[in-house]
mmCIF file of C-alpha atoms and ligand atoms in Angstrom:
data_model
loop_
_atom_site.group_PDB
_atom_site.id
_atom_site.type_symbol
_atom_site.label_atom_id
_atom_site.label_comp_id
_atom_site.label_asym_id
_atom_site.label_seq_id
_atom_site.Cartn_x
_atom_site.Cartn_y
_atom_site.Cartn_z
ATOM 1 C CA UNK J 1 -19.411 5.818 -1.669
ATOM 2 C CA UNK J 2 -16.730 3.098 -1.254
ATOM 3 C CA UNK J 3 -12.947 3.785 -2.228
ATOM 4 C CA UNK J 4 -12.481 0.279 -3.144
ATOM 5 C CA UNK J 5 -15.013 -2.572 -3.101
ATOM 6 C CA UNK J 6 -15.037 -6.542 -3.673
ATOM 7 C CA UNK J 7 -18.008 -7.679 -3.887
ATOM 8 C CA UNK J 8 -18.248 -11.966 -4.190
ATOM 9 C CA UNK J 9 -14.234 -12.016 -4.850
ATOM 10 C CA UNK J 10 -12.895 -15.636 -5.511
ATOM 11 C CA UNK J 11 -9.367 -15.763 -6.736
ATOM 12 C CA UNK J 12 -7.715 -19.313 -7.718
ATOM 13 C CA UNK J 13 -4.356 -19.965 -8.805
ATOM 14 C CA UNK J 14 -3.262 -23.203 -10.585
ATOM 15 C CA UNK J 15 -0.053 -24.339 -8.571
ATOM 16 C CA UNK J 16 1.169 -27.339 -11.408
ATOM 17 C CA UNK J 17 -1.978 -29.845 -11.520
ATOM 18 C CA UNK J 18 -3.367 -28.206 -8.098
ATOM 19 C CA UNK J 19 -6.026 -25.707 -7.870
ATOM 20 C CA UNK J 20 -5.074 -23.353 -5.379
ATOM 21 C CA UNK J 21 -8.165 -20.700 -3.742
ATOM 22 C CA UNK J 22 -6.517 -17.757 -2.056
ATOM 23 C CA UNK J 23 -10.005 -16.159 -1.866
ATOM 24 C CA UNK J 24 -13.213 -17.817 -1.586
ATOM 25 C CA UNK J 25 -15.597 -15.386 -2.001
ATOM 26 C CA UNK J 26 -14.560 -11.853 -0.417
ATOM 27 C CA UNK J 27 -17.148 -9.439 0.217
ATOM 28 C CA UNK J 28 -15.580 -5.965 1.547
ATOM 29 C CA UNK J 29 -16.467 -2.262 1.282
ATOM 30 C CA UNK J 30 -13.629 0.247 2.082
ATOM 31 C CA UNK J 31 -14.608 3.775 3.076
ATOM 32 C CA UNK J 32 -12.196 6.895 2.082
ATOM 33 C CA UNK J 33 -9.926 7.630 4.694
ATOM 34 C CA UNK J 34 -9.980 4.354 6.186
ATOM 35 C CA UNK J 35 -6.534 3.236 8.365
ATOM 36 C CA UNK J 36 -7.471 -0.214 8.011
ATOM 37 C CA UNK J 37 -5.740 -3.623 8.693
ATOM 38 C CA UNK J 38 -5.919 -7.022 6.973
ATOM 39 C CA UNK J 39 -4.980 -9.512 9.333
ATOM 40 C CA UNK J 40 -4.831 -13.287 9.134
ATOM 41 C CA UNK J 41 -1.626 -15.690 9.448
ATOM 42 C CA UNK J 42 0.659 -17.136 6.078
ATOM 43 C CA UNK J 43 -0.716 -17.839 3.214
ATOM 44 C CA UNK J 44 -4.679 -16.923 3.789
ATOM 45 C CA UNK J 45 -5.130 -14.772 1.802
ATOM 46 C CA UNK J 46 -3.651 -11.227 2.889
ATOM 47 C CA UNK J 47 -1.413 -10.162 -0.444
ATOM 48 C CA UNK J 48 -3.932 -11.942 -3.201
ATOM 49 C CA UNK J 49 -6.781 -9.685 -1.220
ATOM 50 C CA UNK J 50 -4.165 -6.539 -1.650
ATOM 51 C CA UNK J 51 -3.413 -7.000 -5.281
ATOM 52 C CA UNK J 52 -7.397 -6.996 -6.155
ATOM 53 C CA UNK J 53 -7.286 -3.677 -4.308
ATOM 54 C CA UNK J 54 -4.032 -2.114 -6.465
ATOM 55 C CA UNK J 55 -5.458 -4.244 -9.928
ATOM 56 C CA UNK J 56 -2.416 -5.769 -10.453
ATOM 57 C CA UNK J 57 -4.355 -8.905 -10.544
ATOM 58 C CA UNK J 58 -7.906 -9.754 -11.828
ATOM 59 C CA UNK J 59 -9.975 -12.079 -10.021
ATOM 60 C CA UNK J 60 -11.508 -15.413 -11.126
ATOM 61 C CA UNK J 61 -14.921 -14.348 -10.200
ATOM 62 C CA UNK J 62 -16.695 -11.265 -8.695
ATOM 63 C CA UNK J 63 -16.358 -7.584 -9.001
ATOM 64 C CA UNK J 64 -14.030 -5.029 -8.070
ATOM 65 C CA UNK J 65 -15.016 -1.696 -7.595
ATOM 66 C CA UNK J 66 -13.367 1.843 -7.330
ATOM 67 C CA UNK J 67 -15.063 4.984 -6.671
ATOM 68 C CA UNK J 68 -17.828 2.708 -7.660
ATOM 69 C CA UNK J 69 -17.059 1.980 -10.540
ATOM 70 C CA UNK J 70 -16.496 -1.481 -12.089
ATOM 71 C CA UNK J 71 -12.862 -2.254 -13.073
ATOM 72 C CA UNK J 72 -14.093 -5.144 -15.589
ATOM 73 C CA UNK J 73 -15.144 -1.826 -17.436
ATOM 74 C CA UNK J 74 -12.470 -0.186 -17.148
ATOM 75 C CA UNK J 75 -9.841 -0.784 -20.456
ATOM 76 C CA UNK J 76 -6.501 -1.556 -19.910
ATOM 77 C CA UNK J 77 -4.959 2.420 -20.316
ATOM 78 C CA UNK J 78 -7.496 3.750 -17.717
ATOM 79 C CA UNK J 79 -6.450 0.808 -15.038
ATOM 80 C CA UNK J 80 -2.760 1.767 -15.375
ATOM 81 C CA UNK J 81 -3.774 5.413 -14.951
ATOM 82 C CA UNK J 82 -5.702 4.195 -11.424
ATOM 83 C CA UNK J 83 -2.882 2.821 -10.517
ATOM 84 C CA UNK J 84 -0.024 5.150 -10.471
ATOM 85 C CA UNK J 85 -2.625 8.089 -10.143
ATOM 86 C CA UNK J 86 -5.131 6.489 -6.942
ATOM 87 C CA UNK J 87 -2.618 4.033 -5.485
ATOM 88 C CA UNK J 88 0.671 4.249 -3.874
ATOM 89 C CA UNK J 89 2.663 0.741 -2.955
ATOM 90 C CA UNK J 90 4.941 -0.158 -0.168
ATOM 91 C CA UNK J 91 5.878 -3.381 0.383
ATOM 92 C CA UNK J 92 7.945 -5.201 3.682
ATOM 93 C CA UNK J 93 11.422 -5.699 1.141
ATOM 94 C CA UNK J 94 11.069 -2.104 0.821
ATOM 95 C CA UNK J 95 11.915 -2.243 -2.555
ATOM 96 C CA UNK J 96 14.126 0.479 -3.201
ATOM 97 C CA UNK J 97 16.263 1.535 -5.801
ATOM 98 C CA UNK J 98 19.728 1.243 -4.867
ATOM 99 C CA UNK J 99 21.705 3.537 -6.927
ATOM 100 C CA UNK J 100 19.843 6.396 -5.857
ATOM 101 C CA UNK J 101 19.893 8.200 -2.763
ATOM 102 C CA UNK J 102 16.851 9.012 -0.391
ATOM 103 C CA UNK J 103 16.042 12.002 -2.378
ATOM 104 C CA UNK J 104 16.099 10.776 -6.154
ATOM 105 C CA UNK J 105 13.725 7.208 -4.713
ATOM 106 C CA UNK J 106 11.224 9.718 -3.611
ATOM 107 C CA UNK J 107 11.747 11.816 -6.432
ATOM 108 C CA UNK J 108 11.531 8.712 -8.998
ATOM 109 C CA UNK J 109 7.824 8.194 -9.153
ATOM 110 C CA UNK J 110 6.894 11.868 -9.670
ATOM 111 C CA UNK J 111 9.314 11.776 -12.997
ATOM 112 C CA UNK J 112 6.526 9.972 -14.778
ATOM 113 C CA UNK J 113 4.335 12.746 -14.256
ATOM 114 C CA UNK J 114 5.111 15.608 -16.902
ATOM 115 C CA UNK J 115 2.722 18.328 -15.442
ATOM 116 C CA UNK J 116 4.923 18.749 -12.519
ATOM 117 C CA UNK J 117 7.710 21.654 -12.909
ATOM 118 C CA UNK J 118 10.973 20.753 -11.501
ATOM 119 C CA UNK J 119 10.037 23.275 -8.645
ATOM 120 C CA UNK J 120 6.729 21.678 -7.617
ATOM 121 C CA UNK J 121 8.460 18.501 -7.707
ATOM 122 C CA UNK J 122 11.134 19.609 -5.734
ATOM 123 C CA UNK J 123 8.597 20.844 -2.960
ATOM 124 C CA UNK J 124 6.912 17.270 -2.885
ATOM 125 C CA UNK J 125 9.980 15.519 -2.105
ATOM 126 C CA UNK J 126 11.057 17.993 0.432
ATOM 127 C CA UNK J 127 7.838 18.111 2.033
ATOM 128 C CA UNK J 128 7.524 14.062 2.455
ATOM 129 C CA UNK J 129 10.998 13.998 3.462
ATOM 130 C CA UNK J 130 10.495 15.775 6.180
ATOM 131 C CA UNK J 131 6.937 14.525 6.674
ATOM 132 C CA UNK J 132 9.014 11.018 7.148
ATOM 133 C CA UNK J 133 11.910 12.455 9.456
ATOM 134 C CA UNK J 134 14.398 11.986 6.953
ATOM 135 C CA UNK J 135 15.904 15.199 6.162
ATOM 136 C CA UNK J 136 19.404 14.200 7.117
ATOM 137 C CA UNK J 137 19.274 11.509 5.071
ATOM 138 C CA UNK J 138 18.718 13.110 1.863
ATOM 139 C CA UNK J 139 21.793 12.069 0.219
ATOM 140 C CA UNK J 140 22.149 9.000 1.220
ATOM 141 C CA UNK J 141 22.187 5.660 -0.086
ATOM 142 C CA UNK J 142 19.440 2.881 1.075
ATOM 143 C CA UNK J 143 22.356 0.815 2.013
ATOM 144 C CA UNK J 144 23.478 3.301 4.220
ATOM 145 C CA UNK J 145 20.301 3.636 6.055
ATOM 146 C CA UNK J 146 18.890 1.263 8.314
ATOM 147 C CA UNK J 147 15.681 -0.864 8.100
ATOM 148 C CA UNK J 148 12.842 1.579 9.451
ATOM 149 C CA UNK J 149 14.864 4.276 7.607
ATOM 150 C CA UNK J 150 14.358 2.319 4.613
ATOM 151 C CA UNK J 151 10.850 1.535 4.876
ATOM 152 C CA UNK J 152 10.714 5.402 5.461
ATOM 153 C CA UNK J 153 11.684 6.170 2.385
ATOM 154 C CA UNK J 154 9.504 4.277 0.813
ATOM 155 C CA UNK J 155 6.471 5.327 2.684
ATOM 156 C CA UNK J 156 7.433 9.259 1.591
ATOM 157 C CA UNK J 157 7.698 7.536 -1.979
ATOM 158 C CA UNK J 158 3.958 6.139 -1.739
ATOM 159 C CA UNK J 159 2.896 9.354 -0.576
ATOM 160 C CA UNK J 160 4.719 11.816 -3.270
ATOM 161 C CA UNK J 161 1.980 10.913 -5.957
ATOM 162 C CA UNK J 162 -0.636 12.093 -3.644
ATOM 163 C CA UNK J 163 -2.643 8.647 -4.133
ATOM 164 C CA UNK J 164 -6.080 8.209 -2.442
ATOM 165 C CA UNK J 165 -4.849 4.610 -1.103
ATOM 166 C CA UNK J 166 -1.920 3.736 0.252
ATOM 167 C CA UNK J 167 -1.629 -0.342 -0.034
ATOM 168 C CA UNK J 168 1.271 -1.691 2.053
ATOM 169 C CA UNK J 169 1.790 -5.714 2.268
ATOM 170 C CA UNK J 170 3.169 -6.335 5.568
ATOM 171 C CA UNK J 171 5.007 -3.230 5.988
ATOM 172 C CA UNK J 172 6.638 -4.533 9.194
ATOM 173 C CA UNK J 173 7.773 -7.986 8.842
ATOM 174 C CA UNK J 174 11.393 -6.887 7.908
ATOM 175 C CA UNK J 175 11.450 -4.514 11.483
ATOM 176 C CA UNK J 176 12.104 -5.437 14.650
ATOM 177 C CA UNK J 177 8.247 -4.957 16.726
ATOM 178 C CA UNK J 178 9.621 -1.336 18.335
ATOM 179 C CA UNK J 179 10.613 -0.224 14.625
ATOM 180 C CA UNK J 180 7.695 -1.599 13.117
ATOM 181 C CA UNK J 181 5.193 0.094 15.665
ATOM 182 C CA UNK J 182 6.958 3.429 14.567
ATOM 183 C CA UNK J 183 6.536 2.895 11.364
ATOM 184 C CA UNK J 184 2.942 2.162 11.372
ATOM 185 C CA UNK J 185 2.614 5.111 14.002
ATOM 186 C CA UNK J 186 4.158 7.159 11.306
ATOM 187 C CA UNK J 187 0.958 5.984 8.144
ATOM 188 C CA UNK J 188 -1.281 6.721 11.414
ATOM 189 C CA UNK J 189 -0.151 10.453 11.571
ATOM 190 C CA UNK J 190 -0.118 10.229 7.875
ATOM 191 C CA UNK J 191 -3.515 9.185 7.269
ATOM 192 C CA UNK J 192 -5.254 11.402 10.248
ATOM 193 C CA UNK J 193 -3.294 14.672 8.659
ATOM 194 C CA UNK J 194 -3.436 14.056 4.604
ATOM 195 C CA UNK J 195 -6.928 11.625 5.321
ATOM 196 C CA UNK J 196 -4.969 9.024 2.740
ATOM 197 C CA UNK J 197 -6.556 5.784 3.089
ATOM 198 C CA UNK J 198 -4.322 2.995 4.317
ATOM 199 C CA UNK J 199 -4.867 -0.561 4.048
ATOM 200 C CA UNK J 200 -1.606 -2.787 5.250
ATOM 201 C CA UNK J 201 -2.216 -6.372 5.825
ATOM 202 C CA UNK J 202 -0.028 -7.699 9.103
ATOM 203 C CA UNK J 203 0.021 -10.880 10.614
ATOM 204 C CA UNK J 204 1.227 -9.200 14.144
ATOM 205 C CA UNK J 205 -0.926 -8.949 16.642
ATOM 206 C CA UNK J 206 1.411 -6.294 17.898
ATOM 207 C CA UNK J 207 0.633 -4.033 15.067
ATOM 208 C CA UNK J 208 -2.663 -5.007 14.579
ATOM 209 C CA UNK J 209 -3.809 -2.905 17.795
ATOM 210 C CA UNK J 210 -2.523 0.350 15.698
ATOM 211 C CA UNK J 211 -5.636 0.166 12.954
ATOM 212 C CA UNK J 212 -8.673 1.693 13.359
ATOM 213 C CA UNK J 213 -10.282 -1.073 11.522
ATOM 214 C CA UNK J 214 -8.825 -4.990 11.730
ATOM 215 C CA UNK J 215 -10.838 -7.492 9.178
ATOM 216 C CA UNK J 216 -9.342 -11.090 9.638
ATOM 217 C CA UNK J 217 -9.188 -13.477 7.266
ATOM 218 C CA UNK J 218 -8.520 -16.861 7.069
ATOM 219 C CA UNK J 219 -8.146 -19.443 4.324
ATOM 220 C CA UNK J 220 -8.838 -17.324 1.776
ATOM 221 C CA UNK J 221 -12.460 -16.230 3.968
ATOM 222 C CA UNK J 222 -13.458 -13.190 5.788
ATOM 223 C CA UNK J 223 -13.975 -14.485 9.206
ATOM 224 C CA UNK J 224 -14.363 -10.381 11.081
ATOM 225 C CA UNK J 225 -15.306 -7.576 9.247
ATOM 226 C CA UNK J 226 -14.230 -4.930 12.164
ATOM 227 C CA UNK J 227 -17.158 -3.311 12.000
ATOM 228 C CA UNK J 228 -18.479 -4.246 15.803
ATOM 229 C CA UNK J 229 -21.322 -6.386 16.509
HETATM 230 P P1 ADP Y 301 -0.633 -14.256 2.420
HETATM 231 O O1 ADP Y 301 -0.251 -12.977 1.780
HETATM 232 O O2 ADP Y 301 -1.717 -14.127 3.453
HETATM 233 O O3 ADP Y 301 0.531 -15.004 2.960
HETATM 234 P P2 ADP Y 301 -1.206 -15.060 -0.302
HETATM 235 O O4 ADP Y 301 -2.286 -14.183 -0.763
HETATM 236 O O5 ADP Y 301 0.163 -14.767 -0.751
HETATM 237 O O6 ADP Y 301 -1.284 -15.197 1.293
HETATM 238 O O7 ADP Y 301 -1.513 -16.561 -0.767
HETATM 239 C C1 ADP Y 301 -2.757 -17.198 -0.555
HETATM 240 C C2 ADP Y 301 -2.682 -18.604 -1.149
HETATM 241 O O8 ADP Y 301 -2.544 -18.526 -2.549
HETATM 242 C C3 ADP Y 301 -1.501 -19.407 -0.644
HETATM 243 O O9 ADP Y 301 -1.901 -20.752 -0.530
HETATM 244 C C4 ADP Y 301 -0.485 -19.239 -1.757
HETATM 245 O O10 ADP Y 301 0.383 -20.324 -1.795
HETATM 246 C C5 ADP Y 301 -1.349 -19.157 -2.980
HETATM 247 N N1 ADP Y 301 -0.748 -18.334 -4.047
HETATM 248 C C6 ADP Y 301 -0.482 -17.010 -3.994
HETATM 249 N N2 ADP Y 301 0.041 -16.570 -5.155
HETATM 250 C C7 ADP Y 301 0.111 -17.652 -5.965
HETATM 251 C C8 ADP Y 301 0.566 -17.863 -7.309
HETATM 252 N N3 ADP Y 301 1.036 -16.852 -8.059
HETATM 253 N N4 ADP Y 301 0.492 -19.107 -7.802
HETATM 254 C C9 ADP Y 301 0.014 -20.136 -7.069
HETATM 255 N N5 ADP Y 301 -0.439 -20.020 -5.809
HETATM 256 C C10 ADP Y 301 -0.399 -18.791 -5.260
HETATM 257 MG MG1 MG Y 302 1.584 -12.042 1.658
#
């Protein structure tokens, strides 16, 4: 069975008197353990696509699916549990918190989970500290680090939930290409060692070549499934 599924997916925004359609009919079927890439230049599609995956964003017409199951039917409460229980965000500002250090941004997601002890938590954010090669780093600030250090982080964030999908929106755009190829050498590892499913959308042809699966879209259309003839 699927992880995630759109089946018929049209999304359109109204942008003042203008009807805008970021997805015209999406039809895609994402297995578990995927390391898959959404590619397709500005503006076609690539984010709108990623937030039907996460839910943060309902679409206009068509069905999303997880595990199966059909989010329309899902209420409100059990959508916000799939999404800080099944998904884990990173996105290419990074988005980190800047007042904390490396340890206490990793740390920060798993405080919303009250079956944790302190120990176990402690041994998550250890463990995907040094799963990221950031154990030096600990106590530092993001504004001390520099930019693949800071997508780092936030990479061993995504991960400390243990989510089944890891969504990242053009992880690499803020990177130089050498930086970004580490970094998305580094979900590669990740994904063939913890089999977390990765989808990151990239409009970098350099980067591209690192998924196991590319499915390009364009206007708001699937145009390559990356499944082979
Ligand atoms: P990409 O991530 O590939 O650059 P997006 O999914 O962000 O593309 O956008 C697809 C299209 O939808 C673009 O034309 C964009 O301008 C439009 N769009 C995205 N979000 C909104 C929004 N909130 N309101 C209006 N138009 C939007
Ligand atoms: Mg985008």
């Amino acid at each position: 069975m699927p992880v995630v599924e759109l089946q018929g997916v049209k999304k359109e925004y109204m942008l003042g008197q203008t009807k805008v359609e970021a997805l015209r009919g999406v039809d895609l079927s994402i297995e578990k353990g995927e390391f898959l890439a959404i590619a397709g230049p500005s503006g076609s599609g690539k984010s709108t696509m990623l937030n039907m995956f996460g839910c943060i964003d309902q679409p206009s017409s068509g069905r999303v699916s997880i595990d199966g199951k059909d989010t329309e039917a899902l209420g409100e409460k059990e959508l916000t549990r799939y999404r800080r229980e099944k998904i884990g965000f990173i996105f290419q500002s990074f988005n980190l918190i800047p007042v904390l250090n490396v340890y206490e941004n990793i740390e920060f997601p798993l405080l919303l989970k009250s079956s944790l002890s302190k120990k176990e938590r402690q041994a998550l954010v250890l463990r995907f500290i040094e799963e990221v090669g950031l154990s030096d780093r600990m106590r530092n600030k993001p504004y001390e680090l520099s930019g693949g250090q800071r997508q780092r982080v936030a990479i061993a964030r995504a991960l400390v939930t243990r989510p089944t999908i890891i969504l990242a929106d053009e992880p690499t755009a803020n990177l130089d290409s050498e930086t970004g190829l580490r970094i998305v050498e580094l979900m590669r590892k990740i994904n063939e060692e913890e089999k977390t499913t990765f989808i990151f959308s990239t409009h970098d042809a350099h980067i591209v070549g690192e998924a196991r699966r590319v499915v390009k879209i364009l206007d708001g259309r699937i145009v390559d499934q990356g499944l082979g003839a």
